[in-house]
CSV table of C-alpha atoms and ligand atoms in Angstrom, one decimal:
chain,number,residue,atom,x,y,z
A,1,UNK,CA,0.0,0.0,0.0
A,2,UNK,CA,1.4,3.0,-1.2
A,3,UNK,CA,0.2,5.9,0.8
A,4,UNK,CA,-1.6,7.2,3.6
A,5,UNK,CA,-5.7,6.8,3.4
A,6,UNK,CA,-7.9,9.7,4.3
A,7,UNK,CA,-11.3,8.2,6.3
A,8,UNK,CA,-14.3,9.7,6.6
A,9,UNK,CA,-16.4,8.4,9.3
A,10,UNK,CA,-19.8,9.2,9.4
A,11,UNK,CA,-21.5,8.5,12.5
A,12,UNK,CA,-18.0,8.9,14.3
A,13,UNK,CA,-19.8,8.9,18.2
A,14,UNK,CA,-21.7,5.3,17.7
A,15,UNK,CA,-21.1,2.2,18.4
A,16,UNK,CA,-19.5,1.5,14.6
A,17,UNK,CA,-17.6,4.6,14.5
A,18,UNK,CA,-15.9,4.0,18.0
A,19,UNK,CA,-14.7,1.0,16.5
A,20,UNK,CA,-13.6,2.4,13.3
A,21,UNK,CA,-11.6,4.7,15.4
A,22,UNK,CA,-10.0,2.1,17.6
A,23,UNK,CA,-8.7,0.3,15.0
A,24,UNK,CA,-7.6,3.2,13.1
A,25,UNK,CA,-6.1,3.9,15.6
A,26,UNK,CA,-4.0,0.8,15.6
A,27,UNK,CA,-2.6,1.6,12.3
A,28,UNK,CA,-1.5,5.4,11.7
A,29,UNK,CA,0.7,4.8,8.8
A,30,UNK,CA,-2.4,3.6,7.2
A,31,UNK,CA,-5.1,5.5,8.0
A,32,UNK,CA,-5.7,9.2,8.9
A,33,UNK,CA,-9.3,10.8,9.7
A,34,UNK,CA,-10.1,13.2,7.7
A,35,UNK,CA,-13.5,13.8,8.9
A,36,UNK,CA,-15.3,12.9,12.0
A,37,UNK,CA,-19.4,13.5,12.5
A,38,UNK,CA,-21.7,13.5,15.5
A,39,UNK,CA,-25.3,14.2,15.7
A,40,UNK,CA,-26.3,14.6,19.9
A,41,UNK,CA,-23.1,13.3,21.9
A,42,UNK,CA,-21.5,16.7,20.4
A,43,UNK,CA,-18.9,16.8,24.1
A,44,UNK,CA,-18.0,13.5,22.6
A,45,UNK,CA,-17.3,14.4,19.2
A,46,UNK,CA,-15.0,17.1,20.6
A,47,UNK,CA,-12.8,14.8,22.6
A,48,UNK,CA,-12.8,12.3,19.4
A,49,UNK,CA,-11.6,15.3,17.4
A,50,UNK,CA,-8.6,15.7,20.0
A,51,UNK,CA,-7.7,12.4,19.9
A,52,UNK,CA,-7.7,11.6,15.8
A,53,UNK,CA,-7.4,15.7,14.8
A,54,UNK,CA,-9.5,15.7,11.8
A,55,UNK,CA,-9.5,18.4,8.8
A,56,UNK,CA,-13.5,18.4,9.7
A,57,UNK,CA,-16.1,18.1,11.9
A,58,UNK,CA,-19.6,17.8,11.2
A,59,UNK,CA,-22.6,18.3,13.2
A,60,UNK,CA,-26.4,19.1,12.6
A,61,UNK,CA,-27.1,22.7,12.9
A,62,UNK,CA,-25.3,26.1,13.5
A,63,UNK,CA,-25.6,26.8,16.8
A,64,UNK,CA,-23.7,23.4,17.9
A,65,UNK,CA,-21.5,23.9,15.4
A,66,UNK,CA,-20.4,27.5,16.2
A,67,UNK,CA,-19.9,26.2,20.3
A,68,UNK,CA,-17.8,22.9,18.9
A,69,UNK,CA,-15.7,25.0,16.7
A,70,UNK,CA,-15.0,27.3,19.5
A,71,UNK,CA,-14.5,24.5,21.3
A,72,UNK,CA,-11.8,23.2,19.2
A,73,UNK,CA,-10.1,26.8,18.7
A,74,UNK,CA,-9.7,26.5,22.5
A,75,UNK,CA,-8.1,23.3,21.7
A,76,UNK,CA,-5.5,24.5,19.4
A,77,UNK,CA,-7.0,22.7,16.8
A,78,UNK,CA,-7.4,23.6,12.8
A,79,UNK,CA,-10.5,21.3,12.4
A,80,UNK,CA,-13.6,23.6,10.6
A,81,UNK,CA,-17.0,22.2,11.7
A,82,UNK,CA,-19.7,22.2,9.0
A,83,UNK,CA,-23.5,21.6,9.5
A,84,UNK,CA,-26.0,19.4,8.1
A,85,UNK,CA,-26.7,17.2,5.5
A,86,UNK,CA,-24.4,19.8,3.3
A,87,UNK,CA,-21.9,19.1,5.3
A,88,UNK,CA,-22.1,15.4,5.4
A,89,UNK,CA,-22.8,15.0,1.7
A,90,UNK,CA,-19.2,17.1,1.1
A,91,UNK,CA,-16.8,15.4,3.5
A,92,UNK,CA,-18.5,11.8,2.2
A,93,UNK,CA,-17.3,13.2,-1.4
A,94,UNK,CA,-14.1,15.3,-1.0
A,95,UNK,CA,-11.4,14.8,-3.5
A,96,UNK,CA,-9.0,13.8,-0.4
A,97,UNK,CA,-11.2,11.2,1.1
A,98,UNK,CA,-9.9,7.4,0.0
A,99,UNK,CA,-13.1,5.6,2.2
A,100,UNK,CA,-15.9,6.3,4.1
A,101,UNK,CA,-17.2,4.5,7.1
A,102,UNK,CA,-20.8,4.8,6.7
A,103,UNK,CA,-22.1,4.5,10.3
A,104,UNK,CA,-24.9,6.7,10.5
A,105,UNK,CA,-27.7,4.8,11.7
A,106,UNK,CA,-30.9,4.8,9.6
A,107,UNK,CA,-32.1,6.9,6.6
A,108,UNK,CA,-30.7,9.8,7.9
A,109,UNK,CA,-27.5,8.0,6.2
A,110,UNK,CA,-29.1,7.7,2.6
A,111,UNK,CA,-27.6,11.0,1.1
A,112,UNK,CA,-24.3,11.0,2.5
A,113,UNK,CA,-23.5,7.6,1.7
A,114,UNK,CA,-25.1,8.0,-1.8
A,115,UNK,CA,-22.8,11.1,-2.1
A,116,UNK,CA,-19.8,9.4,-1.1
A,117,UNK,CA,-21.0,6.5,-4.2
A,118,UNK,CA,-21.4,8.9,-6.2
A,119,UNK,CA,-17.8,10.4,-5.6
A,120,UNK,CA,-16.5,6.8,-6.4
A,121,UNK,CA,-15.1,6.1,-2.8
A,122,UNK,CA,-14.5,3.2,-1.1
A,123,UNK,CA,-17.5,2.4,1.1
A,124,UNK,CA,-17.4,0.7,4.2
A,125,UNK,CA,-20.7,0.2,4.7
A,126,UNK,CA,-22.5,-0.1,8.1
A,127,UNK,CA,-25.9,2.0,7.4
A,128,UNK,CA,-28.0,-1.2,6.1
A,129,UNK,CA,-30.8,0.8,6.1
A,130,UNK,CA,-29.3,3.1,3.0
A,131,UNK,CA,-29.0,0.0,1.3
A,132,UNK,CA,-32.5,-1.6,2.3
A,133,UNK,CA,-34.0,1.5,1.1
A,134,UNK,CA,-32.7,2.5,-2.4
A,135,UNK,CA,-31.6,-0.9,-3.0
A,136,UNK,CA,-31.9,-0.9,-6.8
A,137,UNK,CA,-30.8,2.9,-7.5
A,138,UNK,CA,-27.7,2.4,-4.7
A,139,UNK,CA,-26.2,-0.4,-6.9
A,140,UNK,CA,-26.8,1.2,-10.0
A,141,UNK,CA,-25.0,4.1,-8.9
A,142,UNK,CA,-22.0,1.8,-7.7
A,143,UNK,CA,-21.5,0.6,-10.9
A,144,UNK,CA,-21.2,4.0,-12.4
A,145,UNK,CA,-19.0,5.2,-10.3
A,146,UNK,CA,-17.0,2.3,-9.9
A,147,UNK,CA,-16.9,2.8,-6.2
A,148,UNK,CA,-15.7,-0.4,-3.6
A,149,UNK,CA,-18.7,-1.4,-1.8
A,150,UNK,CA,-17.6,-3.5,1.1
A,151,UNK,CA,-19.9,-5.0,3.7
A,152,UNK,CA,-19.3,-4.1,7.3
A,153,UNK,CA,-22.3,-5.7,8.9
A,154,UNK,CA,-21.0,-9.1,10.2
A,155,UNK,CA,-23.1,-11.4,8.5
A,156,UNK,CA,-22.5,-9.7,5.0
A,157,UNK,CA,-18.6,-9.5,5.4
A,158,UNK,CA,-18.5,-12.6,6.6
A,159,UNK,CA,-20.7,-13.7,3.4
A,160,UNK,CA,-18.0,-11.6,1.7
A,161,UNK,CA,-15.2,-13.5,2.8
A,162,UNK,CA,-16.9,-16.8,1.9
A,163,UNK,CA,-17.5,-15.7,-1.9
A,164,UNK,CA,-15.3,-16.3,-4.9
A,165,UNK,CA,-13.9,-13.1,-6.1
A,166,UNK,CA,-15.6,-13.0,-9.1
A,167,UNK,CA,-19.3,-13.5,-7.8
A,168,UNK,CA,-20.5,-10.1,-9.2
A,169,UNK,CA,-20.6,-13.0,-12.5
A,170,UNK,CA,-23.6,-14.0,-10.3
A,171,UNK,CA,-24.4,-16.7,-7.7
A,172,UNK,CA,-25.2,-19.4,-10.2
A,173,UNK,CA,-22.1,-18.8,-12.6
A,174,UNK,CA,-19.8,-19.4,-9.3
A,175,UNK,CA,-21.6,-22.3,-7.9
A,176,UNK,CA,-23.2,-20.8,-5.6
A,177,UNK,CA,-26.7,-22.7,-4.1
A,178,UNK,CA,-27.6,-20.4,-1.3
A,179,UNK,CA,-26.4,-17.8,1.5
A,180,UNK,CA,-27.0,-19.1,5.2
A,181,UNK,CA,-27.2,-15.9,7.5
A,182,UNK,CA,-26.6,-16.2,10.8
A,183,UNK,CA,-28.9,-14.3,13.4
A,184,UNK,CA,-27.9,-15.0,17.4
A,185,UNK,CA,-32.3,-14.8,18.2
A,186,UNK,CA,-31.3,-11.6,20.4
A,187,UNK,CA,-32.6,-11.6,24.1
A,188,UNK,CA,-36.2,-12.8,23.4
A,189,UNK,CA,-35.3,-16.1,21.9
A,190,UNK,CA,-36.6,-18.0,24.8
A,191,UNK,CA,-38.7,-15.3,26.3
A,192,UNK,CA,-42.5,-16.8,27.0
A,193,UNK,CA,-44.7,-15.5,24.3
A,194,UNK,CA,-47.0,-13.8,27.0
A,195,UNK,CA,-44.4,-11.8,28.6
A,196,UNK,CA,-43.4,-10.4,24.9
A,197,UNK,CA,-46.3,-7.8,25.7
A,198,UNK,CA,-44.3,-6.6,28.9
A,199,UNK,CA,-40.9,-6.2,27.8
A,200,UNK,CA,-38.8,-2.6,28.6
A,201,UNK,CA,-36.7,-1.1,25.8
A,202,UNK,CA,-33.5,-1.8,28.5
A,203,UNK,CA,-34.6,-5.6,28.0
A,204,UNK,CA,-34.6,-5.2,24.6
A,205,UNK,CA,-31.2,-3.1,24.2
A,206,UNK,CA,-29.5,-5.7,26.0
A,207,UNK,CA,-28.2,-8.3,23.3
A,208,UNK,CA,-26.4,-11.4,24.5
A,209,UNK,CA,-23.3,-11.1,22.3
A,210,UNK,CA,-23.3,-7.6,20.9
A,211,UNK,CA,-23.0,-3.9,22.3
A,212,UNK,CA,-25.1,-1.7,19.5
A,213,UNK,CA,-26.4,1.5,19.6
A,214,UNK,CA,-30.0,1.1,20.6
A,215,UNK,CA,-31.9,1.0,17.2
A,216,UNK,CA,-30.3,-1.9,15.7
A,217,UNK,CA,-30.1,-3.1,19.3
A,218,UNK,CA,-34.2,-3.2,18.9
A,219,UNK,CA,-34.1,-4.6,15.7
A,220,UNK,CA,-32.2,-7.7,17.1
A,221,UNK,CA,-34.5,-8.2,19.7
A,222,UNK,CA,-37.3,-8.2,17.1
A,223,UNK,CA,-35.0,-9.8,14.5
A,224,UNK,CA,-36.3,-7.1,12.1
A,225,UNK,CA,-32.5,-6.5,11.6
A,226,UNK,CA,-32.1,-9.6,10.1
A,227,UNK,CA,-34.7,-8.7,7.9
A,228,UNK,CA,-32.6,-5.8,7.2
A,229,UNK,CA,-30.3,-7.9,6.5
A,230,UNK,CA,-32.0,-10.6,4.0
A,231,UNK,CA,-32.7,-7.5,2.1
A,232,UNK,CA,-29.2,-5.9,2.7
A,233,UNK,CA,-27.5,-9.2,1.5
A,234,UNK,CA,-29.8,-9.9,-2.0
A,235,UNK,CA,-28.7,-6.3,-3.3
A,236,UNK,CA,-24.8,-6.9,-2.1
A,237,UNK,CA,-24.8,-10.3,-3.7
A,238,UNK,CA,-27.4,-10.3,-6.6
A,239,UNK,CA,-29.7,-13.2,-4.4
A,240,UNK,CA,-33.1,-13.7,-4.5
A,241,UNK,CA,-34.7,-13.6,-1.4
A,242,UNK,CA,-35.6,-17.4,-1.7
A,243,UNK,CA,-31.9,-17.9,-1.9
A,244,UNK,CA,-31.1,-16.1,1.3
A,245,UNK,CA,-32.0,-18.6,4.8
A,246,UNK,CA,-31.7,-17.5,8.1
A,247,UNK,CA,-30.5,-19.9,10.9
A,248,UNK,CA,-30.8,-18.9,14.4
A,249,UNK,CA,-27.4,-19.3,16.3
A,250,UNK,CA,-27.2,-17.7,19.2
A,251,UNK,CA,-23.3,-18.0,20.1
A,252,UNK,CA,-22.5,-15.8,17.2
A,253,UNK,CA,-19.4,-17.5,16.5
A,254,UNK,CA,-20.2,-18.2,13.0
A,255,UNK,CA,-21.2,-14.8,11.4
A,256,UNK,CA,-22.4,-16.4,8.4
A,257,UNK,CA,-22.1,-19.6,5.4
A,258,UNK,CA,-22.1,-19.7,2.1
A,259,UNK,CA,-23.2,-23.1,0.7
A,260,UNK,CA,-21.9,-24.0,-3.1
A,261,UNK,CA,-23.4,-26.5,-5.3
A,262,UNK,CA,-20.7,-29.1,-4.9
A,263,UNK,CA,-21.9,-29.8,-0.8
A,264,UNK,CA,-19.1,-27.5,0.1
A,265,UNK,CA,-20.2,-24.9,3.1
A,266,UNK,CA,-18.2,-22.2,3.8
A,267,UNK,CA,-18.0,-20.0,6.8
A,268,UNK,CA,-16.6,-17.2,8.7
A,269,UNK,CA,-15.7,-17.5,12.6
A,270,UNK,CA,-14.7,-14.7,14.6
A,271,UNK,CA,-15.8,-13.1,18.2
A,272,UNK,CA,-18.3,-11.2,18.0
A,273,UNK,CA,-16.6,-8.0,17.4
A,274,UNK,CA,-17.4,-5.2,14.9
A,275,UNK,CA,-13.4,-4.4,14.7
A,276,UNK,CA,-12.8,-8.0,13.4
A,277,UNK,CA,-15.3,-6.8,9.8
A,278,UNK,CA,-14.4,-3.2,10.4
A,279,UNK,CA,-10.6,-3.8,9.7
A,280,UNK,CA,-11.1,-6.4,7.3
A,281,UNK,CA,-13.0,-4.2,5.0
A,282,UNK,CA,-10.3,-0.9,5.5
A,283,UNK,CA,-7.5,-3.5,4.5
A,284,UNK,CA,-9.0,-5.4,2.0
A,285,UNK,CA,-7.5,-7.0,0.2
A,286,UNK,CA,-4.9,-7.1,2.7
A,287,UNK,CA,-5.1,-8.2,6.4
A,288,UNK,CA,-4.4,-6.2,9.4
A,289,UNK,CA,-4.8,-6.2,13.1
A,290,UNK,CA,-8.1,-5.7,14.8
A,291,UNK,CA,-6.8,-5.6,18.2
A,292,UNK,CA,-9.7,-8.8,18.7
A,293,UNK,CA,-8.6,-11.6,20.8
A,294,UNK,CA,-8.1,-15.2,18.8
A,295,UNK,CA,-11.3,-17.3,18.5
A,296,UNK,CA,-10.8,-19.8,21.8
A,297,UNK,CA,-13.1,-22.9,19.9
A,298,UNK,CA,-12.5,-24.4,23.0
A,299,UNK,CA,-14.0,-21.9,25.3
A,300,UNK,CA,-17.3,-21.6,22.5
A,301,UNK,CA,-17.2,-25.4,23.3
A,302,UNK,CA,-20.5,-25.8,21.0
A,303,UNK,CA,-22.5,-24.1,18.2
A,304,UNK,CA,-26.0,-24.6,18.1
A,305,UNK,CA,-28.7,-23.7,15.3
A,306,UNK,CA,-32.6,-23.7,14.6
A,307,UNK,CA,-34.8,-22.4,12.2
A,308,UNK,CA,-36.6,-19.1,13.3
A,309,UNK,CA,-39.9,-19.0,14.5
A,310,UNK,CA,-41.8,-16.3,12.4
A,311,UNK,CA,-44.8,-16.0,14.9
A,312,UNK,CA,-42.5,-15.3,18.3
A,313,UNK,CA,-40.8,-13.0,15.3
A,314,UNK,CA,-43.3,-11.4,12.7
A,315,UNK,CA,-40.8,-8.4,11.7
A,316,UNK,CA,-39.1,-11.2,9.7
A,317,UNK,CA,-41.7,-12.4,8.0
A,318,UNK,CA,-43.0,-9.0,7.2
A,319,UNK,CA,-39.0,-8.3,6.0
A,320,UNK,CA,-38.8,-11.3,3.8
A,321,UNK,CA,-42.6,-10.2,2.0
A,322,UNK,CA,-41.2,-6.5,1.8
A,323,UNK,CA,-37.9,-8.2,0.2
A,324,UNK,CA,-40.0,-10.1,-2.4
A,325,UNK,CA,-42.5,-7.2,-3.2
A,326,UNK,CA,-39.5,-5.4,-4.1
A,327,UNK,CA,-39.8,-1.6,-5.5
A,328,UNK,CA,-41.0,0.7,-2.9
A,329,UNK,CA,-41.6,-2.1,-0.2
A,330,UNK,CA,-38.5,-1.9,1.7
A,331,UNK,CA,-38.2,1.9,1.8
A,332,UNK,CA,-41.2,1.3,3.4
A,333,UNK,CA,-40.9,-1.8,5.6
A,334,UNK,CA,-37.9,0.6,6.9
A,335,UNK,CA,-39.4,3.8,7.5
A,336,UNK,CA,-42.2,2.3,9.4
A,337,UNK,CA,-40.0,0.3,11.6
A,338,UNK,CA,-37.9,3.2,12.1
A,339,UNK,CA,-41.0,5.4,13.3
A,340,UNK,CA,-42.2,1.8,15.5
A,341,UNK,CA,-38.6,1.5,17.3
A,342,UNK,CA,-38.2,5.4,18.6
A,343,UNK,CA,-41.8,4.9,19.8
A,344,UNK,CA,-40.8,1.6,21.5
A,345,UNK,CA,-37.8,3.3,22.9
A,346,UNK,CA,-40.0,6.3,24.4
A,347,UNK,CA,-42.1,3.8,26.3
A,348,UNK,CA,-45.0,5.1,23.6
A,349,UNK,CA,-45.9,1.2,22.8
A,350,UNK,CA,-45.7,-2.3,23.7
A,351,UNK,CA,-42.7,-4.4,22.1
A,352,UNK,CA,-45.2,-6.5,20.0
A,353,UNK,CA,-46.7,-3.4,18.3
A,354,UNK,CA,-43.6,-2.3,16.4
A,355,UNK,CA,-44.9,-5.3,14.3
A,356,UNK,CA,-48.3,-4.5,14.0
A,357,UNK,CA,-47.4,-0.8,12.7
A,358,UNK,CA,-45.4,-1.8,10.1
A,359,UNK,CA,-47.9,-4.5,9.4
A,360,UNK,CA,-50.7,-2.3,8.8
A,361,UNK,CA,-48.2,0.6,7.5
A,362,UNK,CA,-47.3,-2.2,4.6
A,363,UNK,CA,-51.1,-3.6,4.2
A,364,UNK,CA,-52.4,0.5,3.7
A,365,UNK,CA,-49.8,1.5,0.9
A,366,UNK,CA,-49.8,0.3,-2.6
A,367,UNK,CA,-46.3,-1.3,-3.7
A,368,UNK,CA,-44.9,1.8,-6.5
A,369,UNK,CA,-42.1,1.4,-8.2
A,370,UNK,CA,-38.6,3.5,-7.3
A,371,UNK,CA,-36.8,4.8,-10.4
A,372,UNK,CA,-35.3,7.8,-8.7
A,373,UNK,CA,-34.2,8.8,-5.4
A,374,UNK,CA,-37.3,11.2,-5.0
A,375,UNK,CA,-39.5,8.2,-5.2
A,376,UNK,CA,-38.2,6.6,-2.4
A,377,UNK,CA,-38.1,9.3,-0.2
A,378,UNK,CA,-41.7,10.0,-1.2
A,379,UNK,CA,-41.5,6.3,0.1
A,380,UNK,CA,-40.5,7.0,2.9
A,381,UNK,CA,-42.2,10.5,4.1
A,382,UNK,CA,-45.4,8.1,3.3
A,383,UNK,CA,-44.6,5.5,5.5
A,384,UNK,CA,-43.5,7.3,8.2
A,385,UNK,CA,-46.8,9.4,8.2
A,386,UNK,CA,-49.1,6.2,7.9
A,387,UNK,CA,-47.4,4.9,11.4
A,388,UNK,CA,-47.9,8.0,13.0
A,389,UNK,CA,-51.1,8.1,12.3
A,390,UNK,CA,-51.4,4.7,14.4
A,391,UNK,CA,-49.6,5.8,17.4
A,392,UNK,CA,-52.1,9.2,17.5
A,393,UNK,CA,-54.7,6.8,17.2
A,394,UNK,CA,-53.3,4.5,19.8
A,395,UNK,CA,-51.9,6.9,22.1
A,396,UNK,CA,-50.9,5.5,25.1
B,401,NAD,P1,-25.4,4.3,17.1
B,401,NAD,O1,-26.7,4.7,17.5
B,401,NAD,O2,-24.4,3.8,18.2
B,401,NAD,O3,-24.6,5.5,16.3
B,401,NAD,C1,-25.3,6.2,15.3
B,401,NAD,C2,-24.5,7.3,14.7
B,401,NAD,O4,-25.3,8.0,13.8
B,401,NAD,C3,-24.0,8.3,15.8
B,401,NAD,O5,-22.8,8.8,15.5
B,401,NAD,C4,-25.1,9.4,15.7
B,401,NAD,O6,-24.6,10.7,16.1
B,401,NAD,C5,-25.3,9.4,14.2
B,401,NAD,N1,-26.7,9.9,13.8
B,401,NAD,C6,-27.9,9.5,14.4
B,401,NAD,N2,-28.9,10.1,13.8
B,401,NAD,C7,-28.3,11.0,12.9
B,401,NAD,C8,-28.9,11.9,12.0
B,401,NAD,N3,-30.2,12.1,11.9
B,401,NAD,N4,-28.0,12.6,11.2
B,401,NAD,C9,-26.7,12.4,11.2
B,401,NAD,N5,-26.1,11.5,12.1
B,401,NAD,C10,-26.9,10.8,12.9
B,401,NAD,O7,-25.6,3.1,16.0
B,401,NAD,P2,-24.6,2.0,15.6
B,401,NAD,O8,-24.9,0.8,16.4
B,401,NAD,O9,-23.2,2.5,15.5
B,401,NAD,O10,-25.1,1.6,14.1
B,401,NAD,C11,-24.8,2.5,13.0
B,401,NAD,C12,-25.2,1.7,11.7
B,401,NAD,O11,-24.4,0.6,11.6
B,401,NAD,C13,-26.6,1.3,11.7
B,401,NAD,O12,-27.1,1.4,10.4
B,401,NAD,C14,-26.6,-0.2,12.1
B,401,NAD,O13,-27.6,-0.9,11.6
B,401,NAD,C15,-25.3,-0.6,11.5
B,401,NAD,N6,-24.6,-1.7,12.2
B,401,NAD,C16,-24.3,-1.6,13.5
B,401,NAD,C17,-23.7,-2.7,14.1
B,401,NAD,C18,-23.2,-2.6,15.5
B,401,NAD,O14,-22.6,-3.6,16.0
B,401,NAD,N7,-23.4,-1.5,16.2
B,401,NAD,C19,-23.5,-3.9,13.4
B,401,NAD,C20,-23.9,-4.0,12.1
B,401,NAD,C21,-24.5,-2.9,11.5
B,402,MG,MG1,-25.4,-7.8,11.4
């Protein structure tokens, strides 16, 4: 590797992009941050732009902005702040940026990343839901640009690693019979049905393996995330839906298989650590530290696996329908969820209704197709209005 690569990393404060940073970190004649972005935990984004001394700082209107950069004048530091979506869009795309972590956590992270495609960067992707929304149009514009597209989410660079090189040819043409994606079950695996109606968001937040920021930390629990996911993976790999089968295995040791047509399954073991995908995509093709510990197979002991159960999980049925409805059913499936987890998460519903808004959110709207990005926002903006309309009618 010849030089030093400039990182943008969008979503800089969560849980992704402390990782990103750690193992950056690791490796400073690799990597230097050029940009570093922060929506709420703004005390935090200053101490991060201390530590890794970007050229900028982002944050989400002017007020913050002017306090953070005075902040960082204090500092001694040459970092400008910018504000916005403007802001994120330009340090996604700057000529000096070599990759972009994209860690912002739901569609808030469409337009940035999408700018950063467009600007033919390498993209680490973390923000499934950018992905799950514009699926079609996202790819599209990755081929244009000829941008790197390289899966953070566990399951999909562990998918990743499993593939042949050359599978853009498509899964048939490389022998390919069918992707097995991992899901752990999150903490409600075992949970008695009747107590599903009582659960707190703090139950649901706290995953058995992983430490997430607390949307896709509700999405586990309701294994709508690997929903996400089944949708995330058939746009990344060019798989059908029907080709996509999700096995519950709640160690999370194996982060995902690929299965070929001659018998042979291949997986991907690890920790469960987001540095262990998060490295392996800045590097790739090369290898470097993660700064995870080795795999101990003899501390995991055993790996177990069962087929999901779609009634103690109906966001994965409902993710598997939006998948095969295709067009603007995902943006959809998404916004609604979206909408149904910060209500969740303000104590405004029950666990088991996130599902029934995005149930009805998907029954009320007409599948229309997506041939531009204003569609699916439209999409979107639709979707999101439909579910509030159920929590004002339901108001607790
Ligand atoms: P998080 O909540 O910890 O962090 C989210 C980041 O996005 C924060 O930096 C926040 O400031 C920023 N943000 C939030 N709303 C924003 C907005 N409206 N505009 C601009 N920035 C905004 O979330 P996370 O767990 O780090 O997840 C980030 C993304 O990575 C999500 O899409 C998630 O699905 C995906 N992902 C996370 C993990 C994980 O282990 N945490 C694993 C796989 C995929
Ligand atoms: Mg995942």
């Amino acid at each position: 590797m010849s030089r030093v690569q400039q990182v943008t990393v969008l979503g800089a404060t969560g849980s992704i992009g402390l990782s990103t940073l750690d193992v950056i970190a690791r490796h400073p004649d690799r990597y230097q941050v050029f940009a570093l972005t922060g929506f709420s935990r703004l005390a935090e984004l200053l101490a991060l732009c201390i530590r890794h001394v970007p050229r900028f700082a982002v944050v989400p209107e002017a007020a913050a902005a002017a306090g953070l950069q005075d902040d960082l004048r204090a500092a001694g530091l040459a970092t400008q702040v910018l504000v916005g979506e403007e802001g994120l869009c330009q340090v996604a795309s700057a000529p000096e940026v070599d990759a972009v972590m994209a860690a912002i956590v739901g569609a808030a992270g469409l337009r940035p990343t999408l700018a950063a495609v467009e600007a033919g960067k390498k993209i680490l992707l973390a923000n499934k839901e950018a992905l799950v929304m514009s699926g079609a149009l996202f790819m599209q514009a990755v081929r244009k640009s000829g941008s790197v597209l390289l899966p953070i989410d566990s399951e999909h660079n562990a998918i990743f690693q499993c593939m042949p090189s050359d599978f853009s040819r498509g899964l048939s043409a490389v022998g390919v019979r069918r992707i097995l994606l991992t899901a752990s079950g999150g903490p409600f695996r075992q949970t008695p049905m009747a107590e599903l109606e009582h659960v707190s968001p703090e139950q649901a937040c706290a995953h058995p393996n992983w430490s997430m920021g607390r949307k896709i930390s509700v999405d586990s629990a309701s294994m709508m995330n690997k929903g996400l996911e089944l949708i995330e993976a058939c746009w990344l790999f060019d798989a059908q839906p029907s080709q996509v089968e999700v096995v519950i295995h709640p160690q999370s040791v194996i982060h995902s298989l690929v299965d070929y047509v001659d018998g042979s399954v291949l997986a991907q073991l690890g920790n469960p650590d987001m540095r262990t995908p998060i490295a392996n995509a800045l590097a790739w093709p090369e290898r470097i530290d993660s700064g995870v510990a080795p795999l101990d197979l003899f501390a995991v002991a055993r790996l177990d696996f069962q087929a999901p159960d779609e009634q103690r999980f109906p966001c994965l049925r409902l993710a598997r329908q939006a998948a095969e409805a295709g067009n603007s059913a995902p943006a959809m499936l998404n916004a609604a969820n979206e909408v149904a987890v910060a209500a969740f998460l303000e104590r405004r519903i029950r666990y088991p209704e996130i599902a029934s808004i995005i149930d009805e959110v998907l029954n009320l709207e007409p599948v229309v197709a997506v041939n531009e990005l204003d569609a699916v926002f439209a999409a979107d903006t639709k979707a999101r209005a439909l579910a509030e309309q159920w929590l004002q009618r339901n108001a607790r």
